[in-house]
Structure formats: C-alpha cells, structure tokens
C-alpha cells in the first residue's frame, strides 16, 4: 500500500527566506506525486505535479519540487517566501499506473511566515 | 465559473443523530470524490463517482456512511448514526473525465463536522 510522510507538522520562516517542505513516499512502482496548498477557508489547490520526465517540476506561485527516486522524496521548495504563502501544504501520491484515481495524502505541514 | 461547492460549511450534531453533507461539483465534471481529514491527520480517500456510478468506494469506513450521486450531478454523503470518531473535515473534489495524467482535481472548501 502506498503512504506519504510529511515529517514537519509546523514550520515557521521569515518573509523573504527560502523554504523547503519535506515529503517522503512509499510506493512500489513509479508514483504520481502532487503538492497541494490549503489557505484558510479555501479548498485544496494544486501547486504542482510529477508524472514522468524531468525530475524538477515547476509549479504555480513560484514553487518547485524535485523527485528523487533514490530517496523516495518529493520535497517542495521556494527561494523567497511571501506572507501570503502562510497556509497548510499537503503532499500526495497517486497510483496512476493502476488506473485507480484515489490519492494518498500526507498529514500536512502548516507554514507560518514571520514579517 | 463556479467552483466546487459544499454545504454546510459547518455542522455540529450529537452522537446518534444523522447528518447529510452535500457537494455540488463543477458543471460537466464526471468525476466526483469524497475525502475526509480526521483530527488534523492525513486526508483520506472515501470514494469516487464517475457520473452516477460508484467507481471506487474502498475508503468508506463502515456502513454508517452512505454516498449518492443522483443523476450524476450533485452528491450527498449521509452519516447515520453519527459517532464521535466521525468528526473531521469532509472534502469533495471533482474533475473532468480525462486520463489520469491529465486529471486536475478541484476541491471544495470542506464541511467541518463536529459530533458531540
């Protein structure tokens, strides 16, 4: 069975600082990987996704993520954080090769941005 | 274009009562999913509709949960009778019927259910 681990429950960074959110997954085949963000009172919004090809994926809002198969990781990064990035971030894995559409999510990382 | 709409946004009920959550997907989206997040933990899959048919209901926790999607439009998720452990945020998501590599999920803002 697939699983996702987000080791950091809560992270605080200063505005303008760089950010890296960690995500480790467990899946037997090549995974489909996603990062979602949930701002207060909003639904989850897709930041980026990886299916195949280039292991460095660019997303919206200046975010990027790198797929590292050897480490089973898909960490999310942003070079300079803005106050509006304060939200909860979820990593997810999908078993697209099986045809099953259900996503398995991690428990989320809450990001706080200090002025 | 309206997004995925969920109603109510919050619901507080007593143990043993019945609650019905509603999800209106984006018009024309064949795929509809229910997920829930309990106690700030991971978001877990409940089930997947394609139009009015249940494609995958492997995540439904027990027979106290009943999901329907009449006419392949809106969906309801009924919990009867509700238990304390059912408290959490219930998310609905929808997508067009595309291949899995192109599928983009649109999530609603969720229903916060509190069972006292």
mmCIF file of C-alpha atoms in Angstrom:
data_model
loop_
_atom_site.group_PDB
_atom_site.id
_atom_site.type_symbol
_atom_site.label_atom_id
_atom_site.label_comp_id
_atom_site.label_asym_id
_atom_site.label_seq_id
_atom_site.Cartn_x
_atom_site.Cartn_y
_atom_site.Cartn_z
ATOM 1 C CA UNK A 1 0.000 0.000 0.000
ATOM 2 C CA UNK A 2 1.185 3.494 -0.697
ATOM 3 C CA UNK A 3 1.874 6.037 2.023
ATOM 4 C CA UNK A 4 3.118 9.586 2.387
ATOM 5 C CA UNK A 5 5.092 11.071 5.254
ATOM 6 C CA UNK A 6 5.451 14.757 5.925
ATOM 7 C CA UNK A 7 7.871 14.870 8.881
ATOM 8 C CA UNK A 8 7.296 18.512 9.762
ATOM 9 C CA UNK A 9 3.917 19.320 11.272
ATOM 10 C CA UNK A 10 4.653 23.025 11.606
ATOM 11 C CA UNK A 11 7.324 25.288 10.119
ATOM 12 C CA UNK A 12 7.973 28.984 10.685
ATOM 13 C CA UNK A 13 10.091 31.033 8.301
ATOM 14 C CA UNK A 14 10.780 34.723 7.897
ATOM 15 C CA UNK A 15 9.397 36.552 4.899
ATOM 16 C CA UNK A 16 11.976 36.524 2.135
ATOM 17 C CA UNK A 17 13.713 33.417 3.424
ATOM 18 C CA UNK A 18 13.915 30.203 1.455
ATOM 19 C CA UNK A 19 11.598 27.297 2.162
ATOM 20 C CA UNK A 20 11.796 23.544 1.855
ATOM 21 C CA UNK A 21 8.960 21.246 2.877
ATOM 22 C CA UNK A 22 9.772 17.584 3.092
ATOM 23 C CA UNK A 23 7.782 14.708 1.670
ATOM 24 C CA UNK A 24 8.667 11.025 1.595
ATOM 25 C CA UNK A 25 6.502 8.442 -0.083
ATOM 26 C CA UNK A 26 6.220 4.711 -0.217
ATOM 27 C CA UNK A 27 5.024 3.107 -3.412
ATOM 28 C CA UNK A 28 6.171 0.073 -5.337
ATOM 29 C CA UNK A 29 6.049 1.469 -8.840
ATOM 30 C CA UNK A 30 6.654 4.878 -10.332
ATOM 31 C CA UNK A 31 4.413 7.215 -8.379
ATOM 32 C CA UNK A 32 2.368 10.159 -9.475
ATOM 33 C CA UNK A 33 3.245 12.920 -6.986
ATOM 34 C CA UNK A 34 1.437 16.100 -6.073
ATOM 35 C CA UNK A 35 1.672 19.098 -3.799
ATOM 36 C CA UNK A 36 -1.493 20.887 -2.714
ATOM 37 C CA UNK A 37 -1.956 24.013 -0.624
ATOM 38 C CA UNK A 38 -4.895 24.937 1.558
ATOM 39 C CA UNK A 39 -5.288 28.535 2.609
ATOM 40 C CA UNK A 40 -7.706 29.362 5.444
ATOM 41 C CA UNK A 41 -11.317 28.933 4.387
ATOM 42 C CA UNK A 42 -10.335 27.630 0.974
ATOM 43 C CA UNK A 43 -10.266 24.266 -0.727
ATOM 44 C CA UNK A 44 -7.076 22.486 -1.648
ATOM 45 C CA UNK A 45 -5.315 23.980 -4.646
ATOM 46 C CA UNK A 46 -2.836 22.093 -6.809
ATOM 47 C CA UNK A 47 0.650 23.627 -6.741
ATOM 48 C CA UNK A 48 2.424 21.149 -8.980
ATOM 49 C CA UNK A 49 2.568 17.521 -10.026
ATOM 50 C CA UNK A 50 5.061 14.967 -11.254
ATOM 51 C CA UNK A 51 4.210 12.086 -13.559
ATOM 52 C CA UNK A 52 7.382 11.425 -15.524
ATOM 53 C CA UNK A 53 10.258 13.129 -17.288
ATOM 54 C CA UNK A 54 12.216 15.990 -15.777
ATOM 55 C CA UNK A 55 12.553 15.368 -12.065
ATOM 56 C CA UNK A 56 12.500 19.093 -11.260
ATOM 57 C CA UNK A 57 8.938 20.331 -11.559
ATOM 58 C CA UNK A 58 7.853 23.939 -11.659
ATOM 59 C CA UNK A 59 4.525 24.945 -10.209
ATOM 60 C CA UNK A 60 2.406 27.974 -9.533
ATOM 61 C CA UNK A 61 3.240 30.795 -7.140
ATOM 62 C CA UNK A 62 6.991 30.298 -7.627
ATOM 63 C CA UNK A 63 7.108 26.812 -6.097
ATOM 64 C CA UNK A 64 9.143 23.899 -7.390
ATOM 65 C CA UNK A 65 9.659 20.300 -6.311
ATOM 66 C CA UNK A 66 12.255 17.686 -7.061
ATOM 67 C CA UNK A 67 11.556 13.986 -7.406
ATOM 68 C CA UNK A 68 14.386 11.857 -6.043
ATOM 69 C CA UNK A 69 13.684 8.199 -6.607
ATOM 70 C CA UNK A 70 16.725 7.029 -4.631
ATOM 71 C CA UNK A 71 15.461 8.868 -1.560
ATOM 72 C CA UNK A 72 11.737 8.334 -2.193
ATOM 73 C CA UNK A 73 11.303 12.043 -1.732
ATOM 74 C CA UNK A 74 9.425 14.884 -3.388
ATOM 75 C CA UNK A 75 10.386 17.997 -1.456
ATOM 76 C CA UNK A 76 8.756 21.338 -2.149
ATOM 77 C CA UNK A 77 10.885 24.465 -2.364
ATOM 78 C CA UNK A 78 10.543 28.193 -2.799
ATOM 79 C CA UNK A 79 13.515 30.570 -2.914
ATOM 80 C CA UNK A 80 11.785 33.511 -1.234
ATOM 81 C CA UNK A 81 8.663 33.157 0.868
ATOM 82 C CA UNK A 82 5.901 35.762 0.847
ATOM 83 C CA UNK A 83 3.490 36.414 3.702
ATOM 84 C CA UNK A 84 0.660 35.128 1.514
ATOM 85 C CA UNK A 85 2.301 31.696 1.437
ATOM 86 C CA UNK A 86 1.171 31.050 5.005
ATOM 87 C CA UNK A 87 -1.079 28.015 4.645
ATOM 88 C CA UNK A 88 -1.124 24.256 5.051
ATOM 89 C CA UNK A 89 0.690 22.161 2.481
ATOM 90 C CA UNK A 90 -0.113 18.581 1.565
ATOM 91 C CA UNK A 91 1.953 16.095 -0.374
ATOM 92 C CA UNK A 92 0.069 13.295 -2.132
ATOM 93 C CA UNK A 93 0.814 10.200 -4.171
ATOM 94 C CA UNK A 94 -1.365 8.580 -6.786
ATOM 95 C CA UNK A 95 -1.170 5.112 -8.238
ATOM 96 C CA UNK A 96 -1.911 6.224 -11.758
ATOM 97 C CA UNK A 97 -0.450 3.148 -13.357
ATOM 98 C CA UNK A 98 -3.168 1.005 -11.780
ATOM 99 C CA UNK A 99 -5.960 3.172 -13.076
ATOM 100 C CA UNK A 100 -7.097 3.858 -9.540
ATOM 101 C CA UNK A 101 -7.714 7.551 -9.072
ATOM 102 C CA UNK A 102 -7.647 7.847 -5.287
ATOM 103 C CA UNK A 103 -4.851 9.961 -3.857
ATOM 104 C CA UNK A 104 -2.999 9.186 -0.644
ATOM 105 C CA UNK A 105 -2.165 12.333 1.268
ATOM 106 C CA UNK A 106 0.323 13.134 3.977
ATOM 107 C CA UNK A 107 -0.765 14.714 7.235
ATOM 108 C CA UNK A 108 0.200 18.194 6.104
ATOM 109 C CA UNK A 109 2.728 20.864 7.069
ATOM 110 C CA UNK A 110 1.467 24.157 8.390
ATOM 111 C CA UNK A 111 3.612 27.093 7.286
ATOM 112 C CA UNK A 112 3.768 30.270 9.299
ATOM 113 C CA UNK A 113 5.517 33.320 7.831
ATOM 114 C CA UNK A 114 7.021 35.908 10.129
ATOM 115 C CA UNK A 115 7.351 39.527 8.978
ATOM 116 C CA UNK B 1 -17.308 29.692 -13.385
ATOM 117 C CA UNK B 2 -18.454 28.379 -10.022
ATOM 118 C CA UNK B 3 -16.104 26.073 -8.199
ATOM 119 C CA UNK B 4 -16.908 23.004 -6.145
ATOM 120 C CA UNK B 5 -19.480 23.952 -3.533
ATOM 121 C CA UNK B 6 -20.037 22.156 -0.277
ATOM 122 C CA UNK B 7 -22.886 22.620 2.156
ATOM 123 C CA UNK B 8 -22.986 23.167 5.038
ATOM 124 C CA UNK B 9 -19.621 24.650 5.842
ATOM 125 C CA UNK B 10 -20.008 23.614 9.467
ATOM 126 C CA UNK B 11 -22.261 21.106 11.213
ATOM 127 C CA UNK B 12 -22.497 20.328 14.906
ATOM 128 C CA UNK B 13 -24.590 17.319 15.879
ATOM 129 C CA UNK B 14 -24.958 14.939 18.767
ATOM 130 C CA UNK B 15 -23.832 11.357 18.736
ATOM 131 C CA UNK B 16 -26.504 9.147 17.243
ATOM 132 C CA UNK B 17 -28.009 11.828 15.023
ATOM 133 C CA UNK B 18 -27.991 11.844 11.234
ATOM 134 C CA UNK B 19 -26.153 14.363 9.085
ATOM 135 C CA UNK B 20 -26.183 14.823 5.328
ATOM 136 C CA UNK B 21 -23.395 16.644 3.555
ATOM 137 C CA UNK B 22 -23.834 17.945 0.051
ATOM 138 C CA UNK B 23 -21.374 18.574 -2.742
ATOM 139 C CA UNK B 24 -22.048 20.381 -5.999
ATOM 140 C CA UNK B 25 -19.205 19.700 -8.420
ATOM 141 C CA UNK B 26 -18.178 21.942 -11.255
ATOM 142 C CA UNK B 27 -20.725 21.648 -14.038
ATOM 143 C CA UNK B 28 -19.757 18.973 -16.557
ATOM 144 C CA UNK B 29 -17.316 17.179 -14.283
ATOM 145 C CA UNK B 30 -17.952 13.446 -14.398
ATOM 146 C CA UNK B 31 -15.572 12.540 -11.594
ATOM 147 C CA UNK B 32 -16.549 13.305 -8.022
ATOM 148 C CA UNK B 33 -14.532 12.338 -4.965
ATOM 149 C CA UNK B 34 -15.108 12.445 -1.232
ATOM 150 C CA UNK B 35 -12.186 12.722 1.179
ATOM 151 C CA UNK B 36 -12.046 13.426 4.882
ATOM 152 C CA UNK B 37 -9.489 14.668 7.371
ATOM 153 C CA UNK B 38 -9.889 13.498 10.933
ATOM 154 C CA UNK B 39 -8.231 15.167 13.922
ATOM 155 C CA UNK B 40 -5.708 17.104 11.830
ATOM 156 C CA UNK B 41 -4.261 13.928 10.420
ATOM 157 C CA UNK B 42 -3.850 12.934 6.803
ATOM 158 C CA UNK B 43 -6.607 13.467 4.274
ATOM 159 C CA UNK B 44 -8.108 10.088 3.464
ATOM 160 C CA UNK B 45 -9.970 8.958 0.386
ATOM 161 C CA UNK B 46 -13.562 7.820 0.884
ATOM 162 C CA UNK B 47 -14.983 7.153 -2.550
ATOM 163 C CA UNK B 48 -15.052 8.063 -6.226
ATOM 164 C CA UNK B 49 -18.058 8.509 -8.516
ATOM 165 C CA UNK B 50 -17.979 8.555 -12.274
ATOM 166 C CA UNK B 51 -21.240 10.216 -13.151
ATOM 167 C CA UNK B 52 -23.819 8.407 -11.002
ATOM 168 C CA UNK B 53 -21.822 5.188 -10.578
ATOM 169 C CA UNK B 54 -19.562 4.360 -7.676
ATOM 170 C CA UNK B 55 -16.197 3.637 -9.246
ATOM 171 C CA UNK B 56 -14.274 3.032 -6.027
ATOM 172 C CA UNK B 57 -15.714 3.004 -2.519
ATOM 173 C CA UNK B 58 -12.816 1.239 -0.853
ATOM 174 C CA UNK B 59 -12.248 4.111 1.557
ATOM 175 C CA UNK B 60 -15.704 4.151 3.108
ATOM 176 C CA UNK B 61 -15.123 3.378 6.783
ATOM 177 C CA UNK B 62 -18.309 1.415 7.533
ATOM 178 C CA UNK B 63 -21.972 1.036 6.644
ATOM 179 C CA UNK B 64 -22.968 4.113 8.627
ATOM 180 C CA UNK B 65 -21.774 6.121 5.633
ATOM 181 C CA UNK B 66 -23.920 6.313 2.511
ATOM 182 C CA UNK B 67 -22.963 8.284 -0.563
ATOM 183 C CA UNK B 68 -25.203 9.002 -3.500
ATOM 184 C CA UNK B 69 -24.937 10.972 -6.683
ATOM 185 C CA UNK B 70 -28.362 11.388 -8.178
ATOM 186 C CA UNK B 71 -28.358 11.902 -11.934
ATOM 187 C CA UNK B 72 -24.618 12.289 -11.945
ATOM 188 C CA UNK B 73 -24.797 15.867 -10.699
ATOM 189 C CA UNK B 74 -24.568 16.747 -7.022
ATOM 190 C CA UNK B 75 -23.629 14.218 -4.379
ATOM 191 C CA UNK B 76 -24.660 13.643 -0.798
ATOM 192 C CA UNK B 77 -22.829 11.879 1.983
ATOM 193 C CA UNK B 78 -25.032 10.735 4.826
ATOM 194 C CA UNK B 79 -23.732 9.596 8.186
ATOM 195 C CA UNK B 80 -26.308 7.649 10.187
ATOM 196 C CA UNK B 81 -25.958 7.332 13.118
ATOM 197 C CA UNK B 82 -23.018 9.654 13.678
ATOM 198 C CA UNK B 83 -20.295 8.666 16.132
ATOM 199 C CA UNK B 84 -17.680 10.787 17.878
ATOM 200 C CA UNK B 85 -14.887 9.494 15.621
ATOM 201 C CA UNK B 86 -16.704 10.807 12.544
ATOM 202 C CA UNK B 87 -15.733 14.355 13.466
ATOM 203 C CA UNK B 88 -13.468 15.984 10.924
ATOM 204 C CA UNK B 89 -13.413 17.918 7.691
ATOM 205 C CA UNK B 90 -15.099 16.313 4.701
ATOM 206 C CA UNK B 91 -13.785 17.440 1.325
ATOM 207 C CA UNK B 92 -15.346 16.996 -2.058
ATOM 208 C CA UNK B 93 -13.416 17.243 -5.315
ATOM 209 C CA UNK B 94 -14.351 16.989 -8.966
ATOM 210 C CA UNK B 95 -12.606 16.628 -12.308
ATOM 211 C CA UNK B 96 -13.357 16.192 -15.978
ATOM 212 C CA UNK B 97 -13.259 12.684 -17.347
ATOM 213 C CA UNK B 98 -9.705 12.600 -18.640
ATOM 214 C CA UNK B 99 -6.744 10.299 -18.483
ATOM 215 C CA UNK B 100 -5.128 10.055 -15.087
ATOM 216 C CA UNK B 101 -2.063 12.011 -16.211
ATOM 217 C CA UNK B 102 -4.166 14.994 -17.195
ATOM 218 C CA UNK B 103 -6.745 14.875 -14.458
ATOM 219 C CA UNK B 104 -6.899 18.041 -12.390
ATOM 220 C CA UNK B 105 -8.848 17.930 -9.176
ATOM 221 C CA UNK B 106 -10.808 20.923 -7.964
ATOM 222 C CA UNK B 107 -11.550 20.813 -4.259
ATOM 223 C CA UNK B 108 -14.322 22.390 -2.285
ATOM 224 C CA UNK B 109 -13.571 24.208 0.950
ATOM 225 C CA UNK B 110 -14.912 21.329 3.012
ATOM 226 C CA UNK B 111 -17.558 20.684 5.648
ATOM 227 C CA UNK B 112 -16.371 20.771 9.241
ATOM 228 C CA UNK B 113 -18.364 18.112 11.092
ATOM 229 C CA UNK B 114 -18.351 18.028 14.870
ATOM 230 C CA UNK B 115 -20.061 15.143 16.647
ATOM 231 C CA UNK B 116 -20.584 15.795 20.354
#
